[in-house]
Coordinates of C-alpha atoms in Angstrom, one line a residue:
M1 CA 15.8 -27.7 -32.3
R2 CA 13.7 -24.8 -32.9
L3 CA 15.4 -22.9 -35.7
G4 CA 14.4 -19.3 -34.9
Q5 CA 10.7 -19.3 -33.6
Y6 CA 9.6 -22.6 -35.0
R7 CA 10.2 -25.1 -32.3
A8 CA 8.9 -22.7 -29.7
L9 CA 5.6 -22.7 -31.5
L10 CA 5.7 -26.4 -31.8
A11 CA 6.1 -26.6 -28.0
P12 CA 2.6 -28.2 -27.5
A13 CA 4.1 -31.2 -29.1
S14 CA 6.9 -31.6 -26.6
V15 CA 7.3 -34.1 -23.8
F16 CA 7.5 -31.3 -21.3
T17 CA 4.1 -30.0 -22.3
V18 CA 2.6 -33.4 -21.4
S19 CA 4.4 -33.3 -18.3
L20 CA 2.8 -30.0 -17.4
L21 CA -0.6 -31.3 -18.2
F22 CA -0.1 -34.2 -15.9
F23 CA 1.1 -31.8 -13.2
G24 CA -2.0 -29.5 -13.7
L25 CA -4.4 -32.4 -13.4
F26 CA -2.5 -33.3 -10.1
V27 CA -2.9 -29.9 -8.6
L28 CA -6.5 -29.8 -9.6
L29 CA -7.0 -33.1 -7.7
L30 CA -5.1 -31.8 -4.8
V31 CA -7.4 -28.7 -4.6
V32 CA -10.6 -30.6 -4.8
G33 CA -9.4 -32.9 -2.2
V34 CA -8.6 -30.0 0.3
L35 CA -11.8 -28.4 -0.5
T36 CA -13.8 -31.6 0.1
T37 CA -11.9 -32.9 3.0
G38 CA -10.6 -29.8 4.7
S39 CA -7.3 -31.4 5.3
L40 CA -4.0 -31.5 3.5
P41 CA -2.4 -34.8 2.5
P42 CA 1.2 -35.3 3.8
L43 CA 3.7 -33.2 1.8
G44 CA 6.0 -36.0 1.2
L45 CA 3.1 -38.1 -0.4
V46 CA 2.3 -35.2 -2.8
L47 CA 5.8 -34.7 -4.0
A48 CA 6.2 -38.4 -4.6
G49 CA 3.1 -38.0 -6.8
V50 CA 4.7 -35.3 -8.7
V51 CA 7.7 -37.4 -9.4
V52 CA 5.5 -40.3 -10.5
F53 CA 3.4 -38.1 -12.7
N54 CA 6.5 -36.9 -14.4
L55 CA 8.0 -40.2 -14.7
L56 CA 4.7 -41.5 -16.7
A57 CA 4.9 -38.4 -18.7
W58 CA 8.5 -38.9 -19.5
L59 CA 7.7 -42.6 -20.7
V60 CA 4.4 -42.2 -22.4
G61 CA 4.6 -38.6 -23.6
P62 CA 6.5 -39.1 -26.8
K63 CA 3.9 -41.6 -28.0
L64 CA 1.0 -39.0 -26.9
N65 CA 2.9 -36.4 -28.7
E66 CA 3.1 -38.2 -31.8
L67 CA -0.6 -38.8 -31.9
F68 CA -1.2 -35.1 -31.1
M69 CA 1.1 -34.2 -34.0
R70 CA -0.8 -36.6 -36.4
F71 CA -4.0 -34.6 -35.5
V72 CA -2.7 -31.1 -35.5
Y73 CA 0.0 -31.3 -38.3
D74 CA 0.2 -32.5 -41.7
I75 CA 2.9 -35.0 -40.9
D76 CA 4.1 -38.3 -42.2
W77 CA 6.0 -40.7 -40.0
V78 CA 8.4 -42.7 -42.2
S79 CA 10.8 -45.7 -41.7
F80 CA 14.4 -44.7 -41.5
D81 CA 14.9 -46.7 -44.8
E82 CA 12.3 -44.4 -46.4
F83 CA 14.0 -41.3 -44.9
E84 CA 17.3 -42.4 -46.5
R85 CA 15.8 -43.0 -49.8
R86 CA 14.2 -39.5 -49.7
V87 CA 17.3 -37.5 -48.6
G88 CA 20.0 -39.7 -50.0
E89 CA 23.5 -39.0 -48.5
S90 CA 22.0 -37.0 -45.6
G91 CA 20.2 -40.0 -44.3
A92 CA 23.6 -42.1 -44.4
R93 CA 25.3 -39.2 -42.6
V94 CA 22.7 -39.4 -39.6
E95 CA 23.1 -43.3 -39.4
S96 CA 26.9 -42.9 -39.3
I97 CA 26.5 -40.4 -36.6
C98 CA 24.2 -42.6 -34.5
Q99 CA 26.5 -45.7 -34.9
E100 CA 29.6 -43.5 -33.8
Q101 CA 27.6 -42.2 -30.7
D102 CA 26.0 -45.6 -29.9
L103 CA 22.5 -44.2 -30.6
D104 CA 19.6 -45.8 -31.9
T105 CA 18.3 -44.2 -35.2
P106 CA 15.3 -41.9 -34.5
K107 CA 11.9 -42.1 -35.9
I108 CA 11.5 -39.7 -38.5
G109 CA 8.5 -37.3 -39.1
I110 CA 8.2 -35.1 -42.2
I111 CA 5.7 -32.2 -42.2
D112 CA 4.4 -31.4 -45.6
D113 CA 4.9 -27.6 -45.6
G114 CA 7.2 -25.0 -47.2
T115 CA 8.0 -23.3 -43.8
P116 CA 11.2 -24.6 -42.5
M117 CA 11.4 -26.1 -39.0
A118 CA 13.1 -28.9 -37.4
M119 CA 12.7 -30.4 -33.7
T120 CA 13.2 -33.5 -31.6
F121 CA 11.5 -35.1 -28.7
G122 CA 11.4 -38.4 -26.9
S123 CA 12.3 -40.0 -23.5
D124 CA 16.0 -41.0 -24.6
H125 CA 17.8 -42.2 -27.5
W126 CA 15.8 -45.5 -27.7
N127 CA 12.5 -43.7 -28.6
A128 CA 13.6 -40.5 -30.0
R129 CA 11.8 -38.7 -32.8
V130 CA 13.3 -36.1 -35.2
V131 CA 10.7 -33.9 -37.1
Y132 CA 11.5 -31.6 -39.9
S133 CA 9.5 -29.9 -42.6
R134 CA 9.6 -30.2 -46.4
G135 CA 10.7 -26.6 -46.4
L136 CA 13.8 -27.2 -44.4
Y137 CA 15.1 -29.7 -47.0
E138 CA 14.0 -27.4 -49.9
L139 CA 15.8 -24.4 -48.4
L140 CA 19.1 -25.7 -47.2
D141 CA 22.0 -26.9 -49.1
P142 CA 22.9 -30.6 -48.1
V143 CA 25.8 -29.7 -45.7
E144 CA 23.4 -27.3 -43.9
F145 CA 20.7 -29.8 -43.8
D146 CA 23.2 -32.4 -42.4
A147 CA 24.2 -29.8 -39.6
V148 CA 20.7 -29.1 -38.7
L149 CA 20.0 -32.9 -38.1
A150 CA 23.2 -33.2 -36.5
H151 CA 22.1 -30.6 -33.9
E152 CA 18.9 -32.6 -33.2
L153 CA 21.1 -35.7 -32.8
G154 CA 23.2 -33.6 -30.3
H155 CA 20.1 -33.1 -28.2
I156 CA 19.5 -36.9 -28.2
R157 CA 23.2 -37.8 -27.4
N158 CA 23.4 -35.2 -24.6
R159 CA 20.3 -36.7 -22.7
D160 CA 18.5 -33.4 -22.9
F161 CA 15.1 -35.0 -22.5
I162 CA 16.1 -36.5 -19.2
L163 CA 17.8 -33.4 -17.9
M164 CA 14.9 -31.0 -18.8
T165 CA 12.4 -33.5 -17.3
I166 CA 14.1 -33.5 -14.1
L167 CA 14.3 -29.8 -14.0
N168 CA 10.6 -29.7 -14.8
T169 CA 9.9 -32.0 -11.9
L170 CA 11.9 -29.9 -9.4
L171 CA 10.0 -26.8 -10.6
Q172 CA 6.7 -28.4 -10.0
A173 CA 7.9 -29.5 -6.6
I174 CA 8.7 -25.9 -5.6
F175 CA 5.4 -24.8 -6.6
I176 CA 3.7 -27.5 -4.6
V177 CA 5.7 -26.3 -1.5
Y178 CA 4.4 -22.6 -2.2
L179 CA 0.9 -24.0 -2.4
Y180 CA 1.2 -25.8 1.0
C181 CA 2.7 -22.8 2.7
R182 CA -0.1 -20.6 1.5
V183 CA -2.9 -22.9 2.7
L184 CA -1.1 -23.4 6.0
A185 CA -0.7 -19.7 6.5
R186 CA -4.5 -19.2 6.3
R187 CA -5.1 -22.0 8.8
A188 CA -2.3 -21.1 11.4
D189 CA -2.4 -19.0 14.5
D190 CA -1.2 -15.4 14.5
R191 CA 2.5 -16.2 14.9
A192 CA 2.8 -19.3 12.8
Q193 CA 0.6 -17.6 10.1
S194 CA 3.3 -15.0 9.6
L195 CA 6.1 -17.6 9.5
F196 CA 4.0 -19.6 6.8
A197 CA 3.2 -16.4 4.8
A198 CA 6.9 -15.5 4.6
A199 CA 7.6 -19.2 3.6
A200 CA 5.0 -19.0 1.0
V201 CA 6.4 -15.6 -0.4
G202 CA 9.9 -17.1 -0.3
A203 CA 8.7 -20.3 -2.0
Y204 CA 7.1 -18.3 -4.9
V205 CA 10.1 -16.0 -5.5
F206 CA 12.3 -19.2 -5.6
Y207 CA 9.8 -20.8 -7.8
I208 CA 10.0 -17.7 -10.4
L209 CA 13.8 -17.7 -10.1
S210 CA 13.8 -21.3 -10.8
K211 CA 11.7 -20.8 -14.0
Y212 CA 14.5 -18.6 -15.4
I213 CA 17.3 -21.0 -14.1
Q214 CA 15.4 -23.6 -16.2
L215 CA 15.4 -21.4 -19.0
Y216 CA 19.0 -20.8 -18.8
V217 CA 19.9 -24.5 -18.6
S218 CA 17.8 -25.0 -21.7
R219 CA 19.7 -22.3 -23.5
T220 CA 23.1 -23.8 -22.5
R221 CA 21.8 -27.2 -23.9
E222 CA 21.2 -25.6 -27.3
Y223 CA 24.9 -24.3 -27.2
G224 CA 25.8 -27.9 -26.5
A225 CA 23.9 -29.3 -29.3
D226 CA 25.3 -26.6 -31.6
S227 CA 28.8 -27.6 -30.6
F228 CA 28.1 -31.2 -31.3
A229 CA 26.7 -30.5 -34.7
A230 CA 29.7 -28.4 -35.7
E231 CA 32.1 -31.3 -34.7
Q232 CA 30.0 -33.7 -36.6
T233 CA 29.6 -31.6 -39.8
S234 CA 30.6 -27.9 -40.1
A235 CA 30.3 -24.8 -37.9
T236 CA 30.0 -22.7 -40.9
A237 CA 27.2 -24.9 -42.4
L238 CA 25.3 -24.7 -39.2
S239 CA 25.8 -20.9 -39.0
T240 CA 24.5 -20.3 -42.3
A241 CA 21.5 -22.5 -41.8
L242 CA 20.7 -20.6 -38.7
V243 CA 20.8 -17.4 -40.7
K244 CA 18.6 -18.8 -43.3
I245 CA 16.0 -20.3 -41.1
S246 CA 15.9 -18.0 -37.9
Y247 CA 16.4 -14.8 -39.8
G248 CA 14.5 -16.1 -42.9
I249 CA 17.4 -14.6 -45.1
A250 CA 17.7 -17.0 -48.1
R251 CA 17.2 -16.3 -51.7
E252 CA 15.1 -18.5 -53.9
A253 CA 16.7 -21.3 -55.9
E254 CA 16.6 -21.2 -59.6
T255 CA 13.9 -23.3 -61.1
E256 CA 14.9 -26.0 -63.5
D257 CA 13.6 -24.1 -66.4
E258 CA 15.6 -21.1 -65.5
Q259 CA 18.8 -23.2 -65.2
L260 CA 18.2 -24.9 -68.4
S261 CA 17.7 -21.5 -70.3
A262 CA 20.8 -20.0 -68.7
E263 CA 23.0 -23.0 -69.5
T264 CA 24.9 -23.5 -72.7
E265 CA 24.7 -26.6 -74.8
D266 CA 27.8 -28.0 -73.7
D267 CA 27.8 -31.9 -73.4
S268 CA 29.1 -31.8 -69.8
V269 CA 26.4 -29.2 -68.8
L270 CA 23.7 -31.3 -70.3
E271 CA 25.0 -34.5 -68.7
S272 CA 25.0 -32.6 -65.3
T273 CA 21.6 -31.3 -65.9
E274 CA 20.2 -34.7 -66.7
R275 CA 21.7 -36.2 -63.5
R276 CA 19.7 -33.5 -61.5
K277 CA 16.7 -34.3 -63.3
R278 CA 17.0 -38.2 -62.6
Y279 CA 17.7 -37.2 -58.9
K280 CA 14.6 -35.2 -58.7
E281 CA 12.5 -37.9 -60.2
N282 CA 14.0 -40.7 -58.1
I283 CA 14.8 -39.1 -54.9
V284 CA 13.0 -35.6 -54.5
G285 CA 9.9 -36.5 -56.6
P286 CA 8.1 -38.6 -53.9
M287 CA 8.2 -35.5 -51.5
N288 CA 7.4 -32.8 -54.1
I289 CA 10.5 -31.1 -53.3
V290 CA 12.3 -28.4 -55.2
E291 CA 15.9 -29.5 -55.6
I292 CA 18.6 -27.0 -54.6
D293 CA 21.7 -27.3 -56.7
S294 CA 24.5 -27.5 -54.2
T295 CA 27.3 -29.8 -53.3
E296 CA 29.3 -30.5 -49.9
D297 CA 32.5 -28.9 -51.1
K298 CA 31.0 -25.3 -51.5
T299 CA 32.9 -22.5 -50.1
V300 CA 31.5 -20.4 -47.2
G301 CA 30.7 -17.5 -49.7
Q302 CA 28.8 -19.8 -51.9
L303 CA 26.8 -21.2 -48.9
M304 CA 25.6 -17.7 -48.3
E305 CA 25.2 -16.7 -52.0
R306 CA 21.5 -16.5 -51.5
G307 CA 21.5 -15.6 -48.0
E308 CA 23.0 -12.1 -48.3
T309 CA 25.7 -12.0 -45.7
D310 CA 25.4 -8.3 -45.1
R311 CA 21.7 -8.4 -44.3
A312 CA 22.5 -11.3 -42.0
R313 CA 24.9 -9.1 -40.2
H314 CA 22.2 -6.4 -39.8
A315 CA 20.1 -9.1 -38.2
M316 CA 22.9 -10.1 -35.9
L317 CA 23.4 -6.6 -34.7
Y318 CA 20.1 -6.4 -33.1
D319 CA 20.8 -9.6 -31.2
A320 CA 24.2 -8.3 -30.0
H321 CA 23.2 -4.7 -29.2
S322 CA 19.4 -4.3 -28.6
P323 CA 18.5 -4.1 -25.0
W324 CA 15.2 -5.5 -26.1
A325 CA 17.0 -8.6 -27.5
R326 CA 18.7 -9.2 -24.2
L327 CA 15.3 -9.0 -22.3
T328 CA 13.5 -11.5 -24.7
E329 CA 16.4 -14.0 -24.5
L330 CA 15.9 -14.2 -20.7
A331 CA 12.4 -15.6 -21.1
S332 CA 13.4 -17.9 -24.1
T333 CA 14.3 -21.7 -24.3
H334 CA 16.8 -20.8 -26.9
P335 CA 19.8 -18.3 -27.3
L336 CA 19.5 -15.6 -29.9
T337 CA 20.8 -16.6 -33.2
G338 CA 23.6 -13.9 -33.3
N339 CA 24.9 -15.2 -30.0
R340 CA 24.8 -18.8 -31.2
I341 CA 26.8 -17.8 -34.3
Q342 CA 29.3 -15.9 -32.3
A343 CA 29.8 -19.0 -29.9
L344 CA 30.3 -21.2 -33.0
E345 CA 32.9 -18.7 -34.2
A346 CA 34.7 -18.5 -30.9
R347 CA 34.8 -22.4 -30.4
H348 CA 35.1 -23.9 -33.9
G349 CA 36.9 -21.0 -35.9
E350 CA 35.9 -18.2 -38.0
T351 CA 32.9 -17.8 -40.3
I352 CA 32.1 -15.1 -42.8
F353 CA 30.3 -12.8 -40.6
E354 CA 33.0 -11.0 -38.5
L355 CA 30.2 -9.2 -36.6
E356 CA 32.6 -7.0 -34.4
R357 CA 34.1 -5.3 -37.4
F358 CA 30.6 -4.8 -38.9
A359 CA 29.3 -3.3 -35.9
S360 CA 32.0 -0.6 -35.8
R361 CA 30.6 0.7 -39.2
H362 CA 27.2 0.9 -38.0
G363 CA 27.3 2.8 -34.9
D364 CA 24.2 5.0 -35.8
G365 CA 22.0 1.8 -36.2
I366 CA 23.1 0.5 -32.8
E367 CA 22.2 4.1 -31.3
T368 CA 18.8 3.9 -32.9
M369 CA 18.1 0.5 -31.3
K370 CA 18.9 1.8 -28.0
R371 CA 16.9 5.1 -28.4
T372 CA 13.9 3.0 -29.5
F373 CA 14.1 0.8 -26.4
W374 CA 14.1 3.7 -24.2
A375 CA 11.3 5.5 -26.0
D376 CA 9.2 2.0 -25.9
L377 CA 9.6 1.9 -22.1
R378 CA 8.3 5.5 -21.8
V379 CA 5.3 4.5 -23.9
L380 CA 4.6 1.5 -21.9
A381 CA 4.9 3.3 -18.8
A382 CA 2.7 6.2 -19.9
K383 CA -0.7 4.5 -19.0
Y384 CA 0.7 3.4 -15.5
V385 CA 1.9 7.0 -14.9
G386 CA -1.4 8.2 -15.9
A387 CA -3.2 5.8 -13.4
I388 CA -0.8 6.9 -10.7
V389 CA -1.6 10.6 -11.1
G390 CA -5.3 9.7 -11.2
L391 CA -5.0 7.7 -8.0
A392 CA -3.0 10.5 -6.3
T393 CA -5.8 13.0 -7.5
T394 CA -8.4 10.8 -6.0
A395 CA -6.5 10.6 -2.6
W396 CA -6.3 14.4 -2.5
L397 CA -10.0 14.9 -3.2
V398 CA -10.9 12.4 -0.7
A399 CA -8.6 14.1 1.9
T400 CA -10.1 17.5 1.2
G401 CA -13.8 16.6 0.6
G402 CA -14.2 13.4 2.7
V403 CA -15.2 10.0 1.6
A404 CA -18.1 10.5 -0.6
A405 CA -19.4 9.5 -3.9
G406 CA -18.6 12.8 -5.7
P407 CA -14.8 12.8 -5.0
L408 CA -14.6 8.9 -5.5
L409 CA -16.3 9.2 -8.9
L410 CA -14.5 12.2 -10.0
G411 CA -11.0 10.5 -9.1
G412 CA -11.9 7.3 -10.4
G413 CA -13.0 8.8 -13.7
L414 CA -10.0 10.7 -14.0
T415 CA -7.8 7.7 -13.3
V416 CA -9.6 5.7 -16.0
L417 CA -9.2 8.5 -18.5
L418 CA -5.5 9.0 -18.0
Y419 CA -5.0 5.2 -18.1
A420 CA -6.8 5.3 -21.5
L421 CA -4.7 8.4 -22.7
G422 CA -1.6 6.5 -21.9
S423 CA -2.9 3.3 -23.7
F424 CA -3.6 5.6 -26.7
V425 CA -0.1 6.6 -26.9
E426 CA 0.9 2.8 -26.9
F427 CA -1.6 2.2 -29.7
R428 CA -0.2 4.9 -31.9
R429 CA 3.3 3.5 -31.5
R430 CA 2.2 -0.1 -32.2
F431 CA 0.0 0.7 -35.3
P432 CA 1.1 3.8 -36.8
S433 CA -1.1 5.1 -39.7
D434 CA 1.7 6.2 -42.0
D435 CA 1.9 4.9 -45.6
P436 CA 3.5 1.5 -45.8
D437 CA 7.0 1.1 -47.3
R438 CA 7.6 -1.2 -50.1
A439 CA 10.1 -3.6 -48.8
E440 CA 12.1 -6.8 -49.4
V441 CA 12.1 -9.4 -46.6
S442 CA 15.9 -9.3 -46.0
G443 CA 15.5 -5.6 -46.1
L444 CA 13.2 -5.6 -42.9
Y445 CA 16.5 -6.1 -40.7
T446 CA 17.7 -2.7 -41.7
Y447 CA 14.8 -1.0 -39.9
F448 CA 16.7 -0.6 -36.7
G449 CA 13.8 1.4 -35.1
A450 CA 11.5 -1.6 -35.2
S451 CA 10.9 -3.5 -31.9
P452 CA 8.5 -5.7 -30.0
V453 CA 6.4 -2.5 -29.4
R454 CA 7.0 -0.2 -32.3
G455 CA 5.4 -1.3 -35.6
I456 CA 6.7 -0.1 -39.0
P457 CA 4.2 0.1 -41.8
V458 CA 5.2 -2.2 -44.7
E459 CA 4.1 -3.7 -48.0
L460 CA 5.4 -7.1 -49.0
D461 CA 5.2 -8.8 -52.4
G462 CA 5.8 -12.5 -52.9
E463 CA 4.1 -15.9 -52.3
F464 CA 2.6 -17.7 -49.5
L465 CA 5.4 -20.3 -48.6
G466 CA 3.5 -22.3 -46.0
R467 CA 1.7 -22.1 -42.8
H468 CA 3.1 -20.6 -39.7
P469 CA 3.8 -22.8 -37.8
A470 CA 4.7 -25.4 -40.4
G471 CA 2.0 -27.7 -41.2
N472 CA -0.4 -26.6 -38.4
R473 CA -3.8 -27.4 -39.9
F474 CA -5.5 -24.9 -37.6
T475 CA -3.3 -21.9 -37.9
P476 CA -4.4 -18.9 -40.0
H477 CA -0.9 -17.4 -40.1
L478 CA 1.1 -17.9 -43.2
T479 CA 4.8 -17.4 -44.2
V480 CA 5.5 -14.9 -47.1
R481 CA 8.5 -15.5 -49.3
D482 CA 10.1 -13.1 -51.9
E483 CA 13.4 -13.3 -53.7
T484 CA 15.4 -12.4 -50.7
G485 CA 13.8 -14.4 -47.8
F486 CA 10.7 -15.3 -45.9
V487 CA 8.8 -13.9 -42.9
P488 CA 5.9 -15.0 -41.0
T489 CA 2.7 -12.8 -41.3
L490 CA 0.1 -13.1 -38.6
F491 CA -3.7 -12.9 -39.0
A492 CA -6.0 -11.2 -36.3
S493 CA -9.8 -11.7 -36.2
R494 CA -12.5 -9.5 -34.7
L495 CA -13.8 -12.9 -33.1
G496 CA -10.6 -13.4 -31.4
A497 CA -9.2 -17.1 -31.0
L498 CA -12.3 -18.6 -32.5
G499 CA -12.1 -16.5 -35.5
R500 CA -8.4 -17.5 -36.2
L501 CA -9.1 -21.0 -35.5
W502 CA -12.1 -21.1 -38.0
K503 CA -10.1 -19.3 -40.7
G504 CA -7.0 -21.7 -40.2
W505 CA -9.2 -24.7 -40.5
R506 CA -11.4 -23.6 -43.4
N507 CA -9.8 -20.8 -45.3
T508 CA -6.0 -20.9 -45.1
G509 CA -4.5 -24.0 -46.9
P510 CA -5.8 -23.1 -50.6
Y511 CA -3.7 -20.0 -50.4
V512 CA -0.3 -21.7 -49.9
G513 CA 1.7 -21.3 -53.1
E514 CA -0.4 -18.2 -54.2
D515 CA 1.3 -14.9 -55.1
T516 CA 0.4 -12.2 -52.7
R517 CA 0.6 -8.6 -51.6
V518 CA 0.6 -8.1 -47.8
T519 CA 0.4 -4.8 -46.0
G520 CA 0.7 -4.6 -42.1
W521 CA 3.0 -3.6 -39.4
Y522 CA 6.6 -5.1 -39.0
Y523 CA 7.9 -6.0 -35.5
R524 CA 11.1 -7.2 -34.3
R525 CA 11.0 -9.9 -31.7
G526 CA 14.3 -11.5 -30.4
S527 CA 16.0 -13.1 -33.4
N528 CA 12.9 -13.1 -35.6
N529 CA 10.8 -10.6 -37.9
V530 CA 7.1 -10.8 -37.7
V531 CA 4.4 -8.9 -39.7
R532 CA 1.0 -8.4 -38.5
Q533 CA -1.4 -8.5 -41.5
R534 CA -3.7 -5.6 -42.2
T535 CA -4.6 -6.4 -46.0
V536 CA -3.9 -9.4 -48.0
D537 CA -4.4 -9.6 -51.8
T538 CA -4.1 -12.6 -54.0
S539 CA -5.1 -13.8 -57.4
D540 CA -8.0 -15.7 -55.9
G541 CA -9.2 -13.0 -53.6
G542 CA -8.1 -11.6 -50.2
W543 CA -9.0 -10.6 -46.7
R544 CA -8.5 -8.0 -44.1
S545 CA -6.8 -8.5 -40.8
Y546 CA -7.7 -6.7 -37.6
P547 CA -4.9 -6.6 -35.2
R548 CA -6.0 -3.1 -33.9
F549 CA -9.7 -4.1 -33.1
W550 CA -9.5 -5.4 -29.6
F551 CA -7.0 -2.7 -28.7
A552 CA -9.4 0.0 -30.0
V553 CA -12.3 -1.7 -28.4
K554 CA -10.5 -1.5 -25.0
L555 CA -9.5 2.2 -25.5
L556 CA -13.3 3.0 -26.4
L557 CA -14.6 1.2 -23.2
L558 CA -12.0 2.9 -20.9
A559 CA -13.0 6.3 -22.3
V560 CA -16.8 5.5 -21.9
V561 CA -16.3 4.4 -18.5
G562 CA -14.0 7.2 -17.5
A563 CA -16.2 10.0 -19.0
A564 CA -19.3 8.4 -17.3
A565 CA -17.7 8.3 -14.0
L566 CA -16.3 11.9 -14.3
A567 CA -19.7 13.2 -15.4
A568 CA -21.4 11.4 -12.4
G569 CA -18.9 12.9 -10.0
L570 CA -19.6 16.5 -11.4
V571 CA -23.3 15.9 -10.9
V572 CA -23.2 14.4 -7.6

């Protein structure tokens, strides 16, 4: 399961990506065959090949993914006995669920990173893998940790691997039909050409629609796994786990020294503290995990004591009422977190959030989100409107002055400049130059005007919790945590992807655990916050990030090209 964005970012380690790689290879071989022989192989044979490729990917993909994760992620694959030794009663709970559901116990992978995440992949229950990060175990209370693992087992029990592989195969088959129709349209005579062309357009439209249907099915499977976890553990525990991990709203646990200094010298208290210390040494120590002092009989309010329930409600308001949230969900494999929590409330009883009553008290915030959406659309449309005006002017110049170099250069230059002007408006909205607001992580959700397009300048103080995504050895992105929660911060290099890869590989790991101050721009994307770094300061140095660089380069090139064309048109 991707809690929040983490599983989506680990998608390369899923069996479905391996399937796509097999399919891509198959399409390349098909194209090469057509180019070299000039003939198309029988469609039935090609579709049979797609099925065989996906069957192979389904069978061997989990092992390939495991090898891939060993290379890319700082992961330790452990036996189930070792897993039980490390997590205590949670391991016994997983084994009990597997026995009740007639499932084999999964292979366990533990990513050594403080950023929380969990996922599962495999062919079926007989070779399933469940992966989670050290940060997941550190952050959650035991009952919440159990609920997350139960969600992963829900995917295994519901045979989601098989269903999604079948859907993926069908999607690829539709794309093959589209390719055939397009090739045949070029080779056929006039009448047949139009028929094949229409069939190609229809097949491609159906392919696009099928991709969204596949995403919809994936979201319904997430609801099914949530329901399974709620039945096996607790709907409330799963809801609070989603809030902590997806929204990043979770206060830091007290350190052992703080607990000792705050506690009295009562014998029973000292005995309890000693038990926690022995547990840390015998169970948690081998994983270098900070113990969270919690028990399974905690009330709902206690479970969210560190999660700040009102801030969680602010986060869920965006999921429930922002038009951007609804659009982003359409292209996502996972439902919005707020929708998942509301579904758990509807199916398995009330939780502490009561979103509808909270929403009635924050109508102004909801209106701000809607106004922001429409303003974003106008900003995004500005460059296209400018280009259309430029093209219309070009057509008028050609109509009045004839097809000549002068009118074409004048119109073309004007079109490019107007497009650049519209892009500049977008640049200003994405990267405003205002002074940054000092903010807490959980307070970011009260910025109702933030969106995927509109950035809010912010400054955060905290520590680097881990990499983003968790444990990836090559990512330069880091998760910042303060006393109220955590948020991913994204690095941008002037060298593009190569610069990010180099920094992630050579110059990111040593900063994990360091205190930091980060300035940048805050965006709201679906259920998740993200901050694009501008400056980063730590006790061991810092760096600058350049999220505006390539956007500014594009603007400069457009302005130069447009001005040159306009000047040439005036001269001619």
